Amino acid sequence: MNKPTTIHDIARAANVSSATVSRVLSNSSYPVSKAKRERILSLAEEMNYVPNLLGRQLKGSKSTTIGVIVPSIMNPFYSSVLFGIEEIARQNNFTVIACNSLHDPLLEDEYIRTILEKQIKGVVISSISSDKSQFKSMIKAGVHVIAIDQKIEEDQISQIEFDYQKGGHLATKFLQSKGHTRIGYVTSKVDRPSRKSILSGYMEAMKLEGLEPLVEESKADFVDNALSEFDTGKMLTARLLGRPVPPTAIFACNDMMAFGVIRELSERNIRVPQDISVIGFDGIDLGQMINPQLTTIKQPDYEMGKLACKMLLDKMNGADVPAYDIILQPELLERGSVEPR
Amino acid sequence: MNKPTTIHDIARAANVSSATVSRVLSNSSYPVSKAKRERILSLAEEMNYVPNLLGRQLKGSKSTTIGVIVPSIMNPFYSSVLFGIEEIARQNNFTVIACNSLHDPLLEDEYIRTILEKQIKGVVISSISSDKSQFKSMIKAGVHVIAIDQKIEEDQISQIEFDYQKGGHLATKFLQSKGHTRIGYVTSKVDRPSRKSILSGYMEAMKLEGLEPLVEESKADFVDNALSEFDTGKMLTARLLGRPVPPTAIFACNDMMAFGVIRELSERNIRVPQDISVIGFDGIDLGQMINPQLTTIKQPDYEMGKLACKMLLDKMNGADVPAYDIILQPELLERGSVEPR
DNA sequence: TTGTACGCGTTATCAA
DNA sequence: TTGATAACGCGTACAA
């Protein structure tokens, strides 16, 4: 483990000043004679020169790292988002640090602090915190922020939203169009804007048709873990079936939960979709792998990640882009878990 | 976007030298009078001081970032690993950069180069490359490396392996113990040590019982995408069923593929497990959510990540730990997709 | 076209 | 107990 070679080492070896070496090795447009340039280049190769980005950044205050803060990459939705972000980042020679906030505002704060300390200048975040002071300090520090999934009401923060309300409406409407009138909605704790919007879309659609809503909400604090969502789905389904007049269709606030719904029904020998129809929300790939294939609302995760990263890089390149927002539209993925009443 | 305050700003405001400020703010054990210490602390608070880690690292050459290189976090196995790593990293105030190598050695090289440039001192990698020169340069640069999942034959690199061979053996043996003799094995391209080992475990177990192996291998180059594995599973199952004497049990090299196997069978109205038994390999949570629940070999993903990160941090803390390897043992997760013949 | 010299923010060494 | 100063590796005015 010997010390890495620096531009000074090369300068000495090439009998030039370190300034000249720097000019060559940092792809500066500064003119350097062909002879020296070539000598320096070959020497750098030979001596295994690796630029030290710390030094470079300390000087230039440009960072090639972006931070991504999401609740949990155990949730396939967020791992797709992260994957999309990383793909675009990679293509632009940026690197991504992955942070799981686990729905804990304190952890989120901690990550933001770290990001500030590491002089990172771009962040994509699905925020759980309602405290905006951290965002203000990021912006003051020149950090560009893109909010995905969960809206942040704050100037200078661009949003990539998803129309959850419309998604909730669309799913409910679809079940109605298949002749269902007793439509249950199962949801984990309605503690975030996105959850509220889906619920509100459902309520609205029910009201519009003069139907009585059947909502079961888990009060459990969130653990973003596929299995816990699954179990919640089972439990809430059991509750729904315990009602005097059970539903003929069940709408779940996410796909994992829908899997739980289907499982609970199967265990009770209730056939899906012949006896009860099920619709999910997310559109993760796994939905195509279960039996029956899950009809669901597609939320473009991977695309959302790519979009967010593009937007972020644009802003960081100082293109002085107007802070536009994007609202992605829901799409119905009709597969096999819904049948006419 | 005003300039961030530095220790010099605080020094000026407190009428002390920046050295004193540094001693206070970096939690140095160096003695500083109580009065000054408090003045500096409150001033730092007041002036919103955020330490610049670039400066600190440039000086100290200690990094609080680790790199993680895996084929793709779209694969739930690797996102679990990453999650486990990140959890331990977070607890130790480390940050994780996530890299998807997409099974491309060139990309892997590129990431390693970036890691070197960013002066990162610790890496967890599931390597696809057979070229060891990159690892040598990492080690020369003082980067500590932990290889997971895919073995790297190289001194100074600790391994966290999984006994794939035994896993393949175990799965096959289990099917045999249920009275199956015509056992098919479906696998994506056998291009990596892990794949070779599982296959060899299967072959060995078949040979031991004097049974004829039935192997279907996809020759398609790898795209680490859940859906492509799923489709491969379907396709290979179709091939298996086209044989003169089709199998009564199918062993898939990963869970995603097993899902595909089950789907293909269902579409042909072949019941699982009544007509044909299926066993997977990985033990991802989703296996509990499908119908029937997938019997499989558990590979401890999350635990592997945690272990890898702990090991890495130990090494980085210079505990001069002997470079021990860990071989995790397979475990059979008996669920509902296998039935006696 | 080249080199000198400074500063980025921090910590460590040395002297006071 | 404190402070001045020299690094760390790099890029860039400025001067030559």
XYZ file of C-alpha atoms (C1' of nucleotides) in Angstrom:
714
model
C 0.000 0.000 0.000
C 2.221 2.732 -1.347
C 1.209 6.348 -1.665
C -0.715 7.239 -4.774
C 1.001 9.329 -7.403
C -0.027 12.973 -7.596
C 0.352 15.528 -10.290
C 3.472 16.695 -8.524
C 5.099 13.312 -8.883
C 4.366 13.395 -12.568
C 5.583 16.954 -12.851
C 8.892 15.984 -11.329
C 9.241 12.972 -13.586
C 8.419 14.997 -16.684
C 10.451 18.025 -15.751
C 7.502 20.358 -15.982
C 5.461 22.246 -13.452
C 2.522 20.659 -11.737
C 0.346 23.339 -13.321
C 1.094 21.959 -16.734
C 0.341 18.466 -15.572
C -2.922 19.604 -14.112
C -3.872 21.306 -17.334
C -3.311 18.148 -19.294
C -4.821 15.694 -16.872
C -7.954 17.647 -16.079
C -8.877 17.993 -19.735
C -8.528 21.713 -19.498
C -8.781 23.616 -22.760
C -5.644 25.439 -21.795
C -2.966 25.185 -24.479
C -0.069 22.871 -23.782
C 2.568 21.897 -26.302
C 1.998 18.612 -27.986
C 5.306 17.174 -26.869
C 4.716 17.864 -23.195
C 1.140 16.759 -23.350
C 2.139 13.384 -24.709
C 4.960 12.964 -22.284
C 2.688 13.747 -19.379
C -0.044 11.467 -20.631
C 2.241 8.494 -21.052
C 3.899 9.141 -17.730
C 0.524 9.316 -16.014
C -0.384 5.996 -17.522
C 2.897 4.487 -16.560
C 2.801 5.745 -13.004
C -0.787 4.650 -12.548
C -2.047 8.101 -11.860
C -5.518 8.280 -10.380
C -6.904 11.760 -9.849
C -7.946 12.564 -6.309
C -11.460 13.878 -6.560
C -11.334 15.241 -3.055
C -8.703 17.744 -4.012
C -10.506 18.613 -7.186
C -13.827 19.121 -5.472
C -12.389 21.045 -2.607
C -11.164 23.506 -5.147
C -14.034 23.524 -7.571
C -16.990 22.879 -5.306
C -18.596 20.696 -7.931
C -19.612 17.274 -6.779
C -20.282 14.205 -8.876
C -22.332 12.481 -6.233
C -26.042 12.685 -5.688
C -28.004 11.545 -2.693
C -31.169 9.484 -2.845
C -33.361 9.247 0.219
C -36.273 6.839 0.110
C -38.202 5.027 2.840
C -36.772 1.618 2.074
C -35.266 -0.188 -0.865
C -36.793 -3.388 0.457
C -39.905 -2.056 -1.174
C -39.610 -2.989 -4.855
C -41.204 0.277 -5.822
C -38.340 2.246 -4.345
C -35.655 -0.083 -5.547
C -36.967 0.468 -9.065
C -36.882 4.208 -8.525
C -33.335 3.965 -7.240
C -32.360 1.808 -10.170
C -33.715 4.371 -12.611
C -31.873 7.164 -10.863
C -28.643 5.240 -10.777
C -28.879 4.427 -14.456
C -29.064 8.048 -15.512
C -26.469 9.051 -12.953
C -24.058 6.450 -14.270
C -24.497 7.644 -17.832
C -23.462 11.088 -16.668
C -20.551 9.923 -14.552
C -22.354 10.573 -11.335
C -22.454 8.318 -8.366
C -25.397 7.652 -6.086
C -25.496 7.282 -2.350
C -28.476 5.286 -1.187
C -30.254 6.212 2.034
C -33.144 4.375 3.669
C -35.056 6.729 5.916
C -37.272 3.923 7.241
C -40.054 6.464 7.662
C -38.155 8.049 10.468
C -37.875 11.844 10.237
C -34.841 11.742 12.495
C -33.006 9.427 10.165
C -33.981 11.617 7.252
C -32.508 14.620 9.028
C -29.347 12.732 9.751
C -28.916 11.820 6.109
C -29.487 15.364 4.986
C -26.840 16.514 7.394
C -24.402 13.969 6.034
C -25.189 15.070 2.508
C -24.427 18.630 3.467
C -21.171 17.638 5.108
C -20.100 15.625 2.116
C -20.694 18.655 -0.074
C -23.182 16.837 -2.233
C -25.049 19.174 -4.517
C -28.030 17.153 -5.652
C -30.691 15.117 -3.884
C -33.695 13.070 -4.881
C -35.966 12.490 -1.947
C -39.231 10.875 -1.054
C -39.646 12.752 2.169
C -41.498 11.644 5.221
C -40.737 14.688 7.291
C -43.052 17.647 7.579
C -40.331 19.878 8.945
C -39.138 22.123 6.159
C -36.172 23.718 7.862
C -33.849 21.040 6.566
C -34.895 21.730 3.014
C -34.286 25.391 3.479
C -30.770 24.767 4.671
C -30.106 22.472 1.741
C -31.231 25.123 -0.669
C -29.187 27.748 1.105
C -26.188 25.487 0.743
C -26.786 25.280 -2.985
C -28.117 21.742 -2.994
C -30.635 21.031 -5.700
C -33.585 18.971 -4.562
C -36.111 16.909 -6.463
C -39.053 15.563 -4.502
C -40.587 12.387 -5.768
C -43.622 10.489 -4.681
C -44.246 12.671 -1.626
C -44.775 16.329 -2.285
C -42.732 19.005 -0.558
C -44.329 22.407 -0.538
C -41.324 24.593 -0.982
C -40.035 26.993 -3.560
C -37.086 25.853 -5.600
C -37.902 22.216 -5.062
C -39.107 20.536 -8.196
C -41.645 17.813 -7.830
C -42.233 14.626 -9.665
C -45.627 13.691 -8.477
C -47.984 10.963 -9.259
C -51.688 11.597 -9.417
C -52.638 9.293 -6.580
C -56.103 10.744 -6.287
C -56.833 9.990 -9.899
C -55.308 6.551 -9.467
C -57.636 5.791 -6.577
C -60.526 7.074 -8.577
C -59.563 5.066 -11.622
C -59.326 1.785 -9.743
C -62.659 2.283 -8.020
C -64.335 3.398 -11.207
C -63.047 0.323 -12.976
C -64.530 -2.001 -10.385
C -67.798 -0.118 -10.601
C -67.809 -0.450 -14.370
C -67.614 -4.203 -13.849
C -70.831 -4.062 -11.873
C -69.386 -4.031 -8.379
C -71.185 -1.937 -5.804
C -69.815 -3.286 -2.540
C -66.197 -2.321 -2.930
C -63.862 -2.560 0.038
C -60.719 -0.494 0.413
C -57.836 -1.751 2.541
C -55.017 0.572 3.419
C -52.103 0.847 5.743
C -52.044 3.810 8.045
C -53.185 6.899 6.184
C -50.333 9.035 7.379
C -48.913 10.427 4.177
C -50.168 12.628 1.372
C -50.032 9.777 -1.122
C -52.168 7.519 1.029
C -54.623 10.286 1.693
C -54.985 10.962 -1.997
C -55.664 7.384 -2.994
C -58.256 7.104 -0.263
C -59.828 10.345 -1.323
C -59.979 9.150 -4.931
C -61.773 6.054 -3.743
C -64.183 7.984 -1.544
C -64.983 10.389 -4.321
C -65.720 7.638 -6.804
C -67.965 5.867 -4.326
C -69.806 9.026 -3.455
C -70.336 9.883 -7.099
C -72.240 6.655 -7.532
C -74.018 6.957 -4.234
C -72.266 3.877 -2.881
C -71.338 3.262 0.702
C -67.576 3.163 1.319
C -66.093 0.161 3.127
C -62.708 1.139 4.455
C -60.358 -0.856 6.629
C -57.240 0.940 7.776
C -54.315 -0.533 9.625
C -53.336 1.630 12.532
C -49.978 0.007 12.872
C -47.009 2.260 12.479
C -45.265 1.675 9.276
C -42.551 -0.865 8.749
C -41.604 -0.781 5.110
C -41.198 -4.420 4.673
C -42.884 -6.460 2.026
C -44.008 -9.108 4.464
C -45.630 -6.688 6.855
C -47.678 -5.213 4.030
C -48.643 -8.714 3.023
C -49.754 -9.576 6.529
C -51.655 -6.348 6.846
C -53.504 -7.230 3.676
C -54.491 -10.566 5.150
C -55.640 -9.052 8.391
C -57.675 -6.283 6.844
C -59.317 -8.728 4.495
C -60.355 -10.838 7.434
C -61.921 -7.758 8.971
C -63.698 -6.913 5.750
C -65.120 -10.420 5.479
C -66.367 -10.174 9.028
C -68.744 -7.412 8.122
C -72.490 -8.091 7.914
C -72.465 -7.704 4.143
C -68.976 -8.417 2.780
C -67.696 -6.794 -0.383
C -67.582 -8.362 -3.840
C -64.401 -6.513 -4.744
C -61.392 -5.332 -2.760
C -59.082 -2.489 -3.635
C -55.681 -2.520 -1.891
C -53.498 0.539 -1.458
C -50.455 -1.298 -2.783
C -49.592 -4.495 -4.583
C -47.965 -6.233 -1.648
C -51.088 -5.758 0.324
C -53.140 -7.018 -2.588
C -51.074 -10.201 -2.513
C -52.042 -10.560 1.126
C -55.672 -10.023 0.259
C -55.547 -12.742 -2.357
C -53.811 -15.111 -0.007
C -56.357 -14.601 2.743
C -59.181 -15.196 0.311
C -57.548 -18.349 -1.039
C -57.093 -19.704 2.432
C -60.801 -19.314 2.967
C -61.511 -21.030 -0.326
C -62.854 -17.854 -1.806
C -61.864 -17.800 -5.450
C -60.261 -14.755 -7.062
C -61.709 -13.360 -9.243
C -64.777 -15.604 -9.535
C -66.043 -14.915 -6.024
C -64.272 -11.703 -5.150
C -62.312 -9.386 -7.417
C -59.072 -7.765 -6.283
C -57.250 -4.725 -7.588
C -53.902 -3.419 -6.422
C -51.862 -0.246 -6.692
C -48.232 0.086 -7.843
C -47.792 -2.184 -10.813
C -44.679 -3.989 -9.613
C -43.473 -6.804 -11.832
C -44.270 -9.462 -9.292
C -47.923 -8.820 -9.993
C -47.510 -10.730 -13.221
C -46.021 -13.686 -11.467
C -48.743 -14.537 -9.050
C -51.886 -16.429 -9.765
C -54.193 -14.868 -10.786
C -52.158 -12.061 -12.260
C -52.922 -8.885 -10.416
C -54.965 -6.156 -12.028
C -53.540 -2.922 -10.710
C -52.811 0.765 -11.135
C -49.421 1.321 -12.680
C -47.224 3.847 -11.032
C -44.173 4.298 -13.236
C -41.376 3.665 -10.743
C -38.368 3.150 -12.940
C -39.381 5.961 -15.266
C -39.950 8.183 -12.273
C -36.390 7.554 -11.157
C -34.953 8.296 -14.573
C -36.995 11.436 -14.895
C -36.023 12.635 -11.447
C -32.343 12.161 -12.120
C -32.496 13.885 -15.491
C -34.277 16.792 -13.943
C -31.744 16.968 -11.155
C -28.746 16.906 -13.473
C -30.321 19.619 -15.595
C -30.721 21.822 -12.588
C -27.205 21.107 -11.389
C -25.818 21.981 -14.779
C -27.147 25.375 -13.943
C -29.260 25.382 -17.074
C -31.321 27.768 -14.981
C -34.318 25.671 -15.839
C -37.578 26.992 -14.539
C -38.591 24.877 -11.574
C -41.270 22.899 -13.331
C -43.197 20.086 -11.761
C -44.260 16.870 -13.391
C -47.398 14.993 -12.547
C -47.342 11.452 -13.816
C -50.643 9.927 -14.734
C -51.963 6.599 -13.499
C -52.604 3.787 -15.881
C -54.782 0.755 -15.439
C -53.026 -2.570 -15.892
C -55.808 -4.973 -16.647
C -54.775 -8.494 -15.855
C -56.621 -11.391 -14.321
C -57.814 -10.544 -10.826
C -61.004 -8.664 -11.635
C -64.157 -10.127 -13.089
C -67.603 -8.667 -13.752
C -70.099 -9.110 -10.976
C -26.937 30.559 -1.496
C -24.319 32.128 0.713
C -20.966 30.615 1.396
C -20.871 28.122 4.198
C -19.139 29.103 7.411
C -15.745 27.597 8.016
C -13.707 27.158 11.123
C -11.916 30.364 10.169
C -15.131 32.349 10.262
C -15.812 31.006 13.709
C -12.258 31.653 14.795
C -12.583 35.271 13.775
C -15.905 35.667 15.529
C -14.608 34.061 18.703
C -11.247 35.769 18.676
C -9.331 32.540 18.742
C -7.221 30.705 16.222
C -8.745 28.315 13.752
C -6.640 25.597 15.328
C -8.550 25.958 18.555
C -11.832 25.882 16.724
C -10.802 22.742 14.914
C -9.836 21.096 18.156
C -13.225 21.781 19.634
C -15.329 20.991 16.598
C -13.599 17.788 15.635
C -14.057 16.256 19.055
C -10.364 16.115 19.515
C -9.180 15.092 22.953
C -6.884 18.072 22.896
C -7.315 20.308 25.935
C -9.174 23.588 25.378
C -10.317 25.884 28.154
C -13.915 25.513 29.121
C -14.751 29.119 28.376
C -13.439 29.030 24.820
C -14.902 25.660 24.144
C -18.352 26.854 25.054
C -18.010 30.088 23.152
C -16.944 28.209 20.044
C -19.674 25.642 20.392
C -22.417 28.200 20.702
C -20.971 30.277 17.899
C -20.839 27.237 15.639
C -24.439 26.522 16.393
C -25.399 30.115 15.796
C -23.519 30.435 12.554
C -24.859 27.139 11.261
C -21.488 25.552 10.938
C -21.372 22.377 8.909
C -17.996 20.647 8.720
C -16.650 20.096 5.243
C -15.749 16.453 5.038
C -13.756 16.977 1.876
C -11.249 19.095 3.706
C -11.133 16.682 6.567
C -10.599 13.660 4.371
C -8.041 15.337 2.194
C -6.006 15.762 5.302
C -6.735 12.576 7.118
C -7.264 10.109 4.269
C -10.028 8.389 6.181
C -13.279 8.009 4.310
C -16.732 7.412 5.699
C -18.119 6.086 2.463
C -18.179 2.516 1.276
C -18.941 1.254 -2.190
C -21.264 -1.601 -2.989
C -21.133 -3.196 -6.412
C -23.798 -5.753 -7.272
C -25.232 -6.937 -10.570
C -28.572 -5.221 -10.136
C -30.731 -4.020 -7.309
C -33.758 -4.873 -9.417
C -33.064 -8.357 -8.202
C -34.647 -8.572 -4.744
C -31.792 -10.713 -3.552
C -29.309 -7.920 -4.110
C -31.550 -5.187 -2.840
C -31.808 -7.147 0.402
C -28.064 -7.460 0.541
C -27.699 -3.746 -0.081
C -30.269 -3.012 2.574
C -28.376 -5.068 5.110
C -25.120 -3.341 4.250
C -26.676 0.078 4.446
C -28.178 -0.669 7.821
C -24.851 -1.501 9.418
C -23.137 1.351 7.603
C -25.703 3.813 8.889
C -25.242 2.631 12.456
C -21.563 3.387 12.112
C -22.007 6.739 10.427
C -20.959 5.441 7.085
C -22.610 6.142 3.807
C -23.114 3.734 0.936
C -22.772 4.316 -2.759
C -24.797 1.860 -4.788
C -23.456 0.540 -8.084
C -25.225 -1.770 -10.534
C -22.696 -3.564 -12.665
C -25.391 -5.138 -14.848
C -23.108 -8.107 -15.337
C -20.830 -5.988 -17.435
C -17.143 -6.253 -16.510
C -16.517 -2.894 -18.150
C -19.033 -1.199 -15.931
C -17.556 -2.926 -12.941
C -14.137 -1.572 -13.862
C -15.531 1.884 -14.278
C -17.066 1.801 -10.836
C -13.881 0.596 -9.257
C -12.048 3.453 -10.902
C -14.562 5.937 -9.537
C -14.218 4.420 -6.094
C -10.473 4.858 -6.300
C -10.835 8.458 -7.429
C -13.259 9.255 -4.668
C -10.759 7.897 -2.173
C -13.196 5.364 -0.832
C -11.510 2.845 1.411
C -14.002 0.009 1.604
C -15.919 -2.029 -0.940
C -18.390 -4.881 -0.883
C -18.625 -6.520 -4.257
C -20.349 -9.355 -6.015
C -17.937 -9.454 -8.878
C -18.631 -10.587 -12.385
C -15.192 -9.896 -13.717
C -12.473 -12.483 -13.926
C -9.768 -9.882 -14.362
C -7.987 -9.490 -11.082
C -5.805 -6.527 -11.887
C -8.459 -4.125 -10.658
C -8.553 -5.827 -7.307
C -4.809 -5.626 -7.027
C -4.880 -1.914 -7.620
C -7.600 -1.473 -5.041
C -5.571 -3.321 -2.470
C -2.470 -1.353 -3.379
C -4.478 1.807 -2.834
C -5.434 0.602 0.618
C -9.018 -0.241 -0.215
C -10.475 -3.072 1.812
C -12.551 -5.484 -0.197
C -15.183 -8.007 0.816
C -16.403 -10.373 -1.852
C -19.902 -11.677 -1.448
C -21.843 -14.217 -3.398
C -19.185 -14.584 -6.105
C -15.781 -15.679 -4.952
C -12.645 -13.740 -5.789
C -9.479 -15.763 -5.546
C -7.143 -13.175 -4.168
C -5.143 -12.680 -1.030
C -6.346 -9.988 1.313
C -9.879 -10.205 0.021
C -12.239 -11.692 2.560
C -15.080 -13.768 1.262
C -18.584 -14.220 2.394
C -19.618 -17.201 0.458
C -22.654 -19.270 0.296
C -22.421 -23.012 -0.136
C -24.208 -23.171 -3.465
C -23.068 -26.678 -4.136
C -24.570 -27.925 -0.919
C -27.696 -25.920 -1.632
C -28.109 -27.590 -5.003
C -27.487 -30.935 -3.398
C -29.975 -30.261 -0.620
C -32.783 -29.285 -2.963
C -32.263 -32.311 -5.168
C -31.955 -34.645 -2.215
C -35.184 -33.291 -0.800
C -37.082 -34.007 -3.990
C -35.594 -37.487 -4.086
C -36.655 -38.086 -0.500
C -40.198 -37.351 -1.615
C -39.966 -40.149 -4.094
C -39.134 -38.157 -7.216
C -36.757 -39.736 -9.664
C -37.318 -37.688 -12.793
C -36.125 -34.327 -11.551
C -35.554 -31.494 -14.014
C -33.175 -28.622 -13.426
C -33.732 -25.284 -15.154
C -31.044 -22.647 -15.063
C -30.060 -19.435 -16.717
C -26.706 -19.388 -18.402
C -24.159 -21.191 -16.304
C -21.589 -18.465 -16.560
C -20.700 -17.811 -12.955
C -19.206 -19.805 -10.114
C -22.444 -19.741 -8.155
C -24.436 -21.167 -11.040
C -21.830 -23.805 -11.675
C -21.920 -24.873 -8.048
C -25.664 -25.256 -7.836
C -25.665 -27.289 -11.005
C -22.851 -29.424 -9.728
C -24.735 -30.030 -6.478
C -27.696 -31.187 -8.498
C -25.595 -33.416 -10.741
C -23.851 -34.960 -7.805
C -27.096 -35.774 -6.012
C -28.544 -37.321 -9.143
C -25.472 -39.382 -9.800
C -25.385 -40.625 -6.240
C -28.808 -42.148 -6.742
C -28.024 -43.348 -10.199
C -30.606 -41.025 -11.701
C -30.447 -39.424 -15.092
C -30.067 -35.645 -15.003
C -32.512 -33.513 -16.973
C -30.984 -30.087 -17.442
C -32.318 -27.160 -19.444
C -30.050 -24.141 -19.643
C -30.869 -20.784 -21.125
C -28.107 -19.594 -23.391
C -29.345 -16.033 -23.360
C -26.940 -13.486 -22.039
C -27.969 -12.254 -18.728
C -30.298 -9.375 -18.142
C -30.809 -9.094 -14.434
C -34.402 -8.319 -14.522
C -37.033 -10.148 -12.603
C -39.270 -10.509 -15.634
C -36.615 -11.993 -17.852
C -35.885 -14.651 -15.261
C -39.583 -15.332 -15.051
C -39.867 -15.704 -18.811
C -36.818 -17.910 -18.919
C -38.467 -20.151 -16.356
C -41.520 -20.454 -18.531
C -39.537 -21.201 -21.637
C -37.316 -23.812 -20.072
C -40.309 -25.502 -18.509
C -41.892 -25.764 -21.926
C -38.738 -27.422 -23.179
C -38.700 -29.818 -20.261
C -42.302 -30.797 -20.878
C -41.492 -31.437 -24.514
C -39.209 -34.287 -23.599
C -40.287 -37.864 -24.210
C -40.628 -38.548 -20.505
C -41.247 -35.286 -18.660
C -40.139 -34.785 -15.070
C -42.314 -35.070 -11.978
C -40.386 -32.359 -10.187
C -38.582 -29.219 -11.316
C -35.746 -27.464 -9.543
C -35.132 -23.854 -10.584
C -31.854 -22.002 -10.064
C -33.616 -19.032 -8.530
C -37.008 -18.101 -7.162
C -37.990 -15.786 -9.980
C -37.438 -18.561 -12.400
C -39.419 -20.909 -10.188
C -42.322 -18.474 -10.423
C -42.058 -18.751 -14.175
C -42.032 -22.520 -13.951
C -45.200 -22.491 -11.864
C -46.897 -20.088 -14.207
C -46.097 -22.172 -17.255
C -47.412 -25.283 -15.550
C -50.598 -23.512 -14.470
C -51.213 -22.294 -17.979
C -51.073 -25.883 -19.150
C -53.440 -26.922 -16.383
C -50.758 -28.903 -14.685
C -51.288 -28.561 -10.964
C -48.489 -27.658 -8.567
C -47.669 -29.614 -6.506
C -50.206 -32.371 -7.195
C -48.983 -33.112 -10.716
C -45.512 -31.638 -10.651
C -43.507 -30.397 -7.688
C -41.402 -27.240 -7.879
C -38.523 -26.057 -5.760
C -36.705 -22.741 -6.020
C -33.478 -21.224 -4.843
C -33.034 -17.899 -2.972
C -35.795 -17.694 -0.409
C -37.022 -14.225 -1.277
C -40.080 -13.058 0.635
C -42.256 -13.063 -2.439
C -42.115 -16.829 -2.346
C -44.575 -16.739 0.522
C -46.973 -14.605 -1.407
C -47.589 -16.749 -4.411
C -49.863 -19.701 -4.661
C -48.748 -22.333 -3.849
C -46.107 -20.957 -1.544
C -42.719 -21.793 -2.913
C -40.560 -24.405 -1.281
C -37.015 -23.201 -1.716
C -33.430 -23.029 -0.533
C -32.875 -20.035 1.689
C -29.887 -17.933 0.964
C -29.559 -15.384 3.743
C -29.435 -12.161 1.739
C -30.060 -9.520 4.342
C -27.863 -11.262 6.881
C -25.172 -11.604 4.263
C -25.230 -7.858 3.745
C -25.017 -7.115 7.433
C -22.198 -9.586 7.899
C -20.284 -8.208 4.946
C -20.521 -4.666 6.210
C -19.493 -5.595 9.727
C -16.516 -7.464 8.394
C -15.574 -4.543 6.204
C -15.777 -1.993 8.989
C -13.691 -4.237 11.215
C -11.006 -4.403 8.589
C -11.134 -0.685 7.977
C -10.788 -0.008 11.670
C -7.451 -1.627 11.201
C -8.257 -4.208 13.857
C -5.735 -6.190 11.827
C -8.234 -8.978 11.718
C -7.007 -12.110 10.072
C -8.612 -12.319 6.662
C -11.112 -14.973 7.527
C -13.773 -16.216 5.160
C -17.317 -17.127 5.995
C -19.296 -19.803 4.280
C -22.996 -19.496 4.908
C -24.968 -22.670 4.902
C -28.113 -23.339 2.901
C -31.374 -23.990 4.602
C -34.455 -25.667 3.246
C -37.625 -23.610 3.435
C -40.379 -26.161 3.219
C -43.562 -24.572 2.034
C -46.268 -25.766 -0.297
C -44.876 -26.442 -3.740
C -43.488 -29.917 -3.249
C -45.496 -33.065 -2.689
C -44.541 -36.736 -2.462
C -44.663 -38.614 -5.714
C 3.311 28.221 -24.044
C 4.971 27.638 -19.273
C 5.701 28.311 -14.337
C 4.838 30.464 -9.635
C 2.021 30.854 -6.037
C -2.187 30.823 -3.736
C -6.458 28.962 -1.833
C -10.180 25.392 -1.144
C -11.296 23.570 4.583
C -9.307 20.780 7.474
C -6.018 18.743 10.920
C -1.329 17.940 12.878
C 3.089 19.621 14.297
C 5.641 22.593 16.611
C 6.735 26.366 19.344
C 5.223 29.561 22.698
C -3.624 25.980 27.006
C -3.042 28.432 22.677
C -1.598 29.941 18.016
C 1.036 30.106 13.691
C 2.021 27.306 9.963
C 2.503 23.550 7.040
C 0.579 20.118 4.736
C -3.328 17.107 1.960
C -4.089 17.253 -4.020
C -5.866 20.051 -7.040
C -7.013 24.080 -10.276
C -6.207 28.679 -11.673
C -5.081 33.716 -11.543
C -1.215 35.990 -12.676
C 3.169 36.749 -14.308
C 6.669 35.565 -17.427
